[in-house]
mmCIF file of C-alpha atoms in Angstrom:
data_model
loop_
_atom_site.group_PDB
_atom_site.id
_atom_site.type_symbol
_atom_site.label_atom_id
_atom_site.label_comp_id
_atom_site.label_asym_id
_atom_site.label_seq_id
_atom_site.Cartn_x
_atom_site.Cartn_y
_atom_site.Cartn_z
ATOM 1 C CA UNK D 1283 -86.640 53.326 31.310
ATOM 2 C CA UNK D 1284 -86.746 54.974 34.960
ATOM 3 C CA UNK D 1285 -89.844 53.099 35.764
ATOM 4 C CA UNK D 1286 -88.200 49.134 34.536
ATOM 5 C CA UNK D 1287 -84.966 50.422 36.512
ATOM 6 C CA UNK D 1288 -86.784 51.188 39.611
ATOM 7 C CA UNK D 1289 -88.821 48.298 39.470
ATOM 8 C CA UNK D 1290 -85.705 46.037 39.514
ATOM 9 C CA UNK D 1291 -84.090 47.946 42.059
ATOM 10 C CA UNK D 1292 -87.767 47.636 44.277
ATOM 11 C CA UNK D 1293 -88.133 43.554 43.640
ATOM 12 C CA UNK D 1294 -85.442 42.367 45.968
ATOM 13 C CA UNK D 1295 -86.909 44.404 48.844
ATOM 14 C CA UNK D 1296 -90.550 43.847 48.998
ATOM 15 C CA UNK D 1297 -90.067 40.467 49.940
ATOM 16 C CA UNK D 1298 -87.673 42.441 52.873
ATOM 17 C CA UNK D 1299 -90.544 44.686 53.430
ATOM 18 C CA UNK D 1300 -93.310 42.095 53.991
ATOM 19 C CA UNK D 1301 -90.787 40.472 56.404
ATOM 20 C CA UNK D 1302 -90.798 43.167 58.030
ATOM 21 C CA UNK D 1303 -94.586 43.840 58.090
ATOM 22 C CA UNK D 1304 -94.893 40.224 59.239
ATOM 23 C CA UNK D 1305 -92.553 40.535 61.887
ATOM 24 C CA UNK D 1306 -94.330 43.875 63.357
ATOM 25 C CA UNK D 1307 -97.907 41.640 63.282
ATOM 26 C CA UNK D 1308 -95.929 38.639 64.952
ATOM 27 C CA UNK D 1309 -95.149 41.051 67.907
ATOM 28 C CA UNK D 1310 -98.592 42.338 68.179
ATOM 29 C CA UNK D 1311 -100.077 39.089 68.098
ATOM 30 C CA UNK D 1312 -98.212 37.775 71.020
ATOM 31 C CA UNK D 1313 -100.316 40.117 73.210
ATOM 32 C CA UNK D 1314 -103.301 39.019 72.078
ATOM 33 C CA UNK D 1315 -105.584 36.281 73.876
ATOM 34 C CA UNK D 1316 -105.802 33.546 73.426
ATOM 35 C CA UNK D 1317 -102.566 32.027 73.252
ATOM 36 C CA UNK D 1318 -101.801 29.288 71.228
ATOM 37 C CA UNK D 1319 -100.721 26.907 74.053
ATOM 38 C CA UNK D 1320 -101.103 23.252 72.676
ATOM 39 C CA UNK D 1321 -99.679 24.488 69.137
ATOM 40 C CA UNK D 1322 -96.688 25.972 71.197
ATOM 41 C CA UNK D 1323 -96.125 23.617 72.636
ATOM 42 C CA UNK D 1324 -96.924 20.828 69.807
ATOM 43 C CA UNK D 1325 -94.142 22.524 67.764
ATOM 44 C CA UNK D 1326 -91.576 22.559 70.540
ATOM 45 C CA UNK D 1327 -91.809 18.834 70.712
ATOM 46 C CA UNK D 1328 -91.910 18.474 66.779
ATOM 47 C CA UNK D 1329 -88.809 20.862 66.944
ATOM 48 C CA UNK D 1330 -86.885 19.012 69.167
ATOM 49 C CA UNK D 1331 -87.441 15.449 68.312
ATOM 50 C CA UNK D 1332 -85.763 16.732 64.248
ATOM 51 C CA UNK D 1333 -83.233 18.815 65.476
ATOM 52 C CA UNK D 1334 -81.404 17.097 68.390
ATOM 53 C CA UNK D 1335 -79.222 14.190 66.344
ATOM 54 C CA UNK D 1336 -78.473 16.260 63.760
ATOM 55 C CA UNK D 1337 -77.553 19.303 67.025
ATOM 56 C CA UNK D 1338 -75.350 16.590 68.812
ATOM 57 C CA UNK D 1339 -73.221 15.144 65.587
ATOM 58 C CA UNK D 1340 -72.860 18.920 64.432
ATOM 59 C CA UNK D 1341 -71.536 19.934 68.353
ATOM 60 C CA UNK D 1342 -69.174 16.677 68.649
ATOM 61 C CA UNK D 1343 -67.789 17.317 65.214
ATOM 62 C CA UNK D 1344 -67.515 21.359 65.469
ATOM 63 C CA UNK D 1345 -66.727 21.747 68.753
ATOM 64 C CA UNK D 1346 -63.997 18.806 69.289
ATOM 65 C CA UNK D 1347 -62.582 19.655 66.232
ATOM 66 C CA UNK D 1348 -61.771 23.355 67.498
ATOM 67 C CA UNK D 1349 -60.579 22.552 71.152
ATOM 68 C CA UNK D 1350 -58.601 19.460 68.985
ATOM 69 C CA UNK D 1351 -56.856 22.176 67.276
ATOM 70 C CA UNK D 1352 -56.148 24.948 69.235
ATOM 71 C CA UNK D 1353 -55.332 22.332 72.059
ATOM 72 C CA UNK D 1354 -52.439 21.670 69.764
ATOM 73 C CA UNK D 1355 -51.353 24.631 69.974
ATOM 74 C CA UNK D 1356 -51.231 25.277 73.561
ATOM 75 C CA UNK D 1357 -49.841 22.456 74.183
ATOM 76 C CA UNK D 1358 -46.664 23.695 71.849
ATOM 77 C CA UNK D 1359 -46.852 26.433 73.934
ATOM 78 C CA UNK D 1360 -47.212 24.702 77.236
ATOM 79 C CA UNK D 1361 -50.769 26.567 78.266
ATOM 80 C CA UNK D 1362 -52.487 23.072 77.947
ATOM 81 C CA UNK D 1363 -54.074 23.250 80.973
ATOM 82 C CA UNK D 1364 -55.909 26.796 79.501
ATOM 83 C CA UNK D 1365 -57.992 23.713 77.205
ATOM 84 C CA UNK D 1366 -61.218 23.909 79.706
ATOM 85 C CA UNK D 1367 -61.088 28.253 78.932
ATOM 86 C CA UNK D 1368 -60.887 27.505 75.244
ATOM 87 C CA UNK D 1369 -63.223 24.756 75.485
ATOM 88 C CA UNK D 1370 -65.592 27.387 77.067
ATOM 89 C CA UNK D 1371 -65.238 30.140 74.443
ATOM 90 C CA UNK D 1372 -66.023 27.199 71.306
ATOM 91 C CA UNK D 1373 -69.161 25.902 72.882
ATOM 92 C CA UNK D 1374 -70.963 28.714 74.677
ATOM 93 C CA UNK D 1375 -69.947 31.832 73.288
ATOM 94 C CA UNK D 1376 -69.056 31.316 69.889
ATOM 95 C CA UNK D 1377 -69.886 28.081 68.103
ATOM 96 C CA UNK D 1378 -73.074 27.402 70.496
ATOM 97 C CA UNK D 1379 -75.405 29.536 69.126
ATOM 98 C CA UNK D 1380 -74.849 29.399 65.826
ATOM 99 C CA UNK D 1381 -74.302 26.051 65.140
ATOM 100 C CA UNK D 1382 -78.162 25.266 67.188
ATOM 101 C CA UNK D 1383 -79.716 27.791 65.025
ATOM 102 C CA UNK D 1384 -78.164 26.436 61.839
ATOM 103 C CA UNK D 1385 -79.157 23.168 62.487
ATOM 104 C CA UNK D 1386 -82.879 23.902 63.436
ATOM 105 C CA UNK D 1387 -83.113 26.407 61.053
ATOM 106 C CA UNK D 1388 -82.029 23.242 58.749
ATOM 107 C CA UNK D 1389 -84.328 20.756 60.443
ATOM 108 C CA UNK D 1390 -87.167 22.499 62.308
ATOM 109 C CA UNK D 1391 -87.099 25.905 60.179
ATOM 110 C CA UNK D 1392 -87.812 23.165 56.859
ATOM 111 C CA UNK D 1393 -90.701 21.655 58.389
ATOM 112 C CA UNK D 1394 -92.102 24.654 58.777
ATOM 113 C CA UNK D 1395 -91.956 26.615 56.217
ATOM 114 C CA UNK D 1396 -93.082 23.348 54.380
ATOM 115 C CA UNK D 1397 -95.773 22.944 56.620
ATOM 116 C CA UNK D 1398 -97.409 26.661 56.443
ATOM 117 C CA UNK D 1399 -96.540 26.178 52.655
ATOM 118 C CA UNK D 1400 -98.504 23.055 52.071
ATOM 119 C CA UNK D 1401 -101.540 25.144 54.207
ATOM 120 C CA UNK D 1402 -100.895 27.864 51.482
ATOM 121 C CA UNK D 1403 -101.294 26.239 48.400
ATOM 122 C CA UNK D 1404 -104.216 24.035 49.650
ATOM 123 C CA UNK D 1405 -105.597 28.091 50.622
ATOM 124 C CA UNK D 1406 -105.948 27.057 54.194
ATOM 125 C CA UNK D 1407 -104.761 30.146 55.192
ATOM 126 C CA UNK D 1408 -107.299 31.733 53.160
ATOM 127 C CA UNK D 1409 -109.567 29.767 54.542
ATOM 128 C CA UNK D 1410 -109.077 30.678 57.737
ATOM 129 C CA UNK D 1411 -109.135 34.703 56.946
ATOM 130 C CA UNK D 1412 -112.732 34.479 55.465
ATOM 131 C CA UNK D 1413 -113.378 33.006 58.890
ATOM 132 C CA UNK D 1414 -112.050 35.753 61.077
ATOM 133 C CA UNK D 1415 -109.003 33.364 62.591
ATOM 134 C CA UNK D 1416 -105.796 35.494 62.166
ATOM 135 C CA UNK D 1417 -103.520 32.965 60.787
ATOM 136 C CA UNK D 1418 -100.612 35.144 62.521
ATOM 137 C CA UNK D 1419 -101.844 34.556 66.323
ATOM 138 C CA UNK D 1420 -102.754 31.115 65.554
ATOM 139 C CA UNK D 1421 -99.679 30.192 63.275
ATOM 140 C CA UNK D 1422 -96.731 32.030 63.818
ATOM 141 C CA UNK D 1423 -96.603 33.200 67.031
ATOM 142 C CA UNK D 1424 -96.517 29.744 68.390
ATOM 143 C CA UNK D 1425 -93.512 29.052 66.051
ATOM 144 C CA UNK D 1426 -91.686 31.457 66.614
ATOM 145 C CA UNK D 1427 -91.963 30.784 70.558
ATOM 146 C CA UNK D 1428 -91.552 27.352 70.472
ATOM 147 C CA UNK D 1429 -88.303 27.687 68.365
ATOM 148 C CA UNK D 1430 -86.693 30.653 70.341
ATOM 149 C CA UNK D 1431 -87.674 27.842 73.128
ATOM 150 C CA UNK D 1432 -85.881 25.444 71.256
ATOM 151 C CA UNK D 1433 -83.064 27.562 70.407
ATOM 152 C CA UNK D 1434 -82.266 27.983 74.463
ATOM 153 C CA UNK D 1435 -82.105 24.739 75.178
ATOM 154 C CA UNK D 1436 -79.961 23.156 72.161
ATOM 155 C CA UNK D 1437 -77.614 26.404 72.733
ATOM 156 C CA UNK D 1438 -77.491 24.556 76.720
ATOM 157 C CA UNK D 1439 -76.922 21.034 75.281
ATOM 158 C CA UNK D 1440 -74.526 22.739 73.235
ATOM 159 C CA UNK D 1441 -72.667 24.475 75.769
ATOM 160 C CA UNK D 1442 -73.235 21.579 78.567
ATOM 161 C CA UNK D 1443 -72.042 18.795 75.979
ATOM 162 C CA UNK D 1444 -68.980 20.750 74.540
ATOM 163 C CA UNK D 1445 -67.257 21.711 77.974
ATOM 164 C CA UNK D 1446 -68.270 17.608 78.899
ATOM 165 C CA UNK D 1447 -66.756 16.425 75.562
ATOM 166 C CA UNK D 1448 -63.780 18.536 75.843
ATOM 167 C CA UNK D 1449 -62.999 17.440 79.364
ATOM 168 C CA UNK D 1450 -62.367 14.065 78.549
ATOM 169 C CA UNK D 1451 -60.572 15.233 75.017
ATOM 170 C CA UNK D 1452 -58.623 17.086 76.939
ATOM 171 C CA UNK D 1453 -57.358 15.675 79.939
ATOM 172 C CA UNK D 1454 -57.213 11.866 78.721
ATOM 173 C CA UNK D 1455 -56.124 12.225 75.242
ATOM 174 C CA UNK D 1456 -53.719 15.179 75.243
ATOM 175 C CA UNK D 1457 -52.854 15.102 78.652
ATOM 176 C CA UNK D 1458 -54.414 18.600 80.438
ATOM 177 C CA UNK D 1459 -54.166 18.482 84.124
ATOM 178 C CA UNK D 1460 -58.124 17.823 85.804
ATOM 179 C CA UNK D 1461 -58.210 20.778 87.953
ATOM 180 C CA UNK D 1462 -56.263 23.087 86.122
ATOM 181 C CA UNK D 1463 -59.203 21.980 82.962
ATOM 182 C CA UNK D 1464 -62.454 23.211 84.953
ATOM 183 C CA UNK D 1465 -60.509 25.537 86.560
ATOM 184 C CA UNK D 1466 -59.833 28.060 83.357
ATOM 185 C CA UNK D 1467 -63.453 28.100 82.312
ATOM 186 C CA UNK D 1468 -63.689 31.099 84.343
ATOM 187 C CA UNK D 1469 -61.156 32.696 83.013
ATOM 188 C CA UNK D 1470 -62.433 33.165 79.700
ATOM 189 C CA UNK D 1471 -66.408 31.991 80.161
ATOM 190 C CA UNK D 1472 -68.419 34.465 82.729
ATOM 191 C CA UNK D 1473 -71.755 35.255 83.783
ATOM 192 C CA UNK D 1474 -71.435 37.879 81.038
ATOM 193 C CA UNK D 1475 -70.541 35.686 78.138
ATOM 194 C CA UNK D 1476 -73.681 33.204 79.073
ATOM 195 C CA UNK D 1477 -75.889 35.871 78.637
ATOM 196 C CA UNK D 1478 -74.311 37.139 75.399
ATOM 197 C CA UNK D 1479 -75.309 32.929 74.436
ATOM 198 C CA UNK D 1480 -78.538 33.276 75.187
ATOM 199 C CA UNK D 1481 -78.777 36.120 73.548
ATOM 200 C CA UNK D 1482 -77.235 34.930 70.494
ATOM 201 C CA UNK D 1483 -79.668 32.204 71.041
ATOM 202 C CA UNK D 1484 -82.651 34.109 71.113
ATOM 203 C CA UNK D 1485 -81.874 36.449 68.182
ATOM 204 C CA UNK D 1486 -81.233 33.516 65.923
ATOM 205 C CA UNK D 1487 -84.213 31.826 66.972
ATOM 206 C CA UNK D 1488 -86.263 34.867 66.442
ATOM 207 C CA UNK D 1489 -84.895 34.996 62.637
ATOM 208 C CA UNK D 1490 -84.964 31.548 61.954
ATOM 209 C CA UNK D 1491 -88.581 31.504 62.992
ATOM 210 C CA UNK D 1492 -89.947 34.682 61.585
ATOM 211 C CA UNK D 1493 -87.937 33.450 57.731
ATOM 212 C CA UNK D 1494 -89.419 30.433 57.864
ATOM 213 C CA UNK D 1495 -92.571 31.296 58.183
ATOM 214 C CA UNK D 1496 -92.673 34.636 55.802
ATOM 215 C CA UNK D 1497 -91.356 32.384 53.337
ATOM 216 C CA UNK D 1498 -94.410 29.123 54.392
ATOM 217 C CA UNK D 1499 -96.407 31.981 54.034
ATOM 218 C CA UNK D 1500 -95.935 33.413 50.899
ATOM 219 C CA UNK D 1501 -95.355 30.171 48.803
ATOM 220 C CA UNK D 1502 -97.040 30.540 44.929
ATOM 221 C CA UNK D 1503 -96.459 28.001 42.829
ATOM 222 C CA UNK D 1504 -97.789 24.431 43.962
ATOM 223 C CA UNK D 1505 -95.686 22.213 45.727
ATOM 224 C CA UNK D 1506 -92.231 22.929 43.718
ATOM 225 C CA UNK D 1507 -92.843 26.103 44.805
ATOM 226 C CA UNK D 1508 -92.916 24.498 48.725
ATOM 227 C CA UNK D 1509 -90.182 23.026 47.748
ATOM 228 C CA UNK D 1510 -88.131 25.973 45.961
ATOM 229 C CA UNK D 1511 -89.299 27.945 49.604
ATOM 230 C CA UNK D 1512 -87.842 25.562 51.736
ATOM 231 C CA UNK D 1513 -84.498 25.597 49.904
ATOM 232 C CA UNK D 1514 -84.971 29.435 49.936
ATOM 233 C CA UNK D 1515 -85.211 30.021 53.308
ATOM 234 C CA UNK D 1516 -82.536 27.836 54.889
ATOM 235 C CA UNK D 1517 -80.182 29.918 53.155
ATOM 236 C CA UNK D 1518 -81.735 33.041 53.721
ATOM 237 C CA UNK D 1519 -81.446 32.145 57.146
ATOM 238 C CA UNK D 1520 -77.629 30.931 57.306
ATOM 239 C CA UNK D 1521 -76.687 34.099 55.557
ATOM 240 C CA UNK D 1522 -78.682 35.891 57.122
ATOM 241 C CA UNK D 1523 -77.615 35.237 60.529
ATOM 242 C CA UNK D 1524 -73.384 35.648 59.660
ATOM 243 C CA UNK D 1525 -73.839 38.913 59.723
ATOM 244 C CA UNK D 1526 -76.192 39.105 62.805
ATOM 245 C CA UNK D 1527 -73.944 36.746 64.634
ATOM 246 C CA UNK D 1528 -70.661 39.250 63.672
ATOM 247 C CA UNK D 1529 -72.986 42.165 64.380
ATOM 248 C CA UNK D 1530 -73.384 40.695 68.315
ATOM 249 C CA UNK D 1531 -69.762 39.498 69.028
ATOM 250 C CA UNK D 1532 -68.717 42.051 68.512
ATOM 251 C CA UNK D 1533 -71.125 44.446 70.396
ATOM 252 C CA UNK D 1534 -70.276 41.629 73.114
ATOM 253 C CA UNK D 1535 -65.704 42.669 73.287
ATOM 254 C CA UNK D 1536 -67.257 46.439 73.012
ATOM 255 C CA UNK D 1537 -68.667 45.930 76.341
ATOM 256 C CA UNK D 1538 -66.995 43.189 77.732
#
C-alpha cells in the first residue's frame, strides 16, 4: 500500500527531475565546442518566421486594449497626458515579455517539440548517441539559444510597437497631447524597467525552449504521442510562466 502511494506521489515528479537534469546538461553543453552556429541561426530564422505575425497581432490586441481602457479612466480623471507612461508599463514591463514568449511557445515551441519528437520516434536520437554525438549539444543548445535571442527581439518589437501604437491611439483618437505623451514615458519606465523586461524575456525564453525540447526528446507512442507532447508542451509552458512572471514582478517592485 505504501509502495503504491509512493509511486503515485512520485510519478509527477519524474518529468520534473528529468527536465532539471536536461537543463543542467544543456548548461554544461553550452560551453562545449564546436558550437552549432548554423543550426542556431536556422532555428532563429524559423522561430521568427512562424512567430512574427502572431506576435504583432497579439501585441496590437493586448496593448491597445489595455491602453484604451486605462486612457478612458485617465480621461475621466483629467490625467490623459500620462497615457505615455501607461503605454510603457503595458507594452514594456508587463505585456511585452509575457505575450512574446506565449506566442513563441505556441508557434516556435510547438515546432521544436514536434521536430524533436519526430526524430525521437524515428530513433534518430538513439542513432546519434550510438555514433557518439551528444543530442543535447547538437540539437537542444542551438534551439535554446535561438529561442532566447528571438524572445529578446520580439520583446523589443512589442515594446517599441506598443509605444508607437499607443502614441497614435492616444493622440489622434483620444486627444492626448503629443509632447506630454512622450514626456510621461520616463516617469514610469526607465533603464531599470527595461532591464527587468529583458530579464523576463530571457527567463521565459529559456523555460519555453527547455520544456519544448524535453517533451520532444521524451516522446513515446508514435505520431499520437508527438501530438500529445506538443499540446502538453504549450500548456505546461504557459502554466509555468504565470507564477514565474508573478515572481519576477514581485522582485522587480521589491528592488525598485
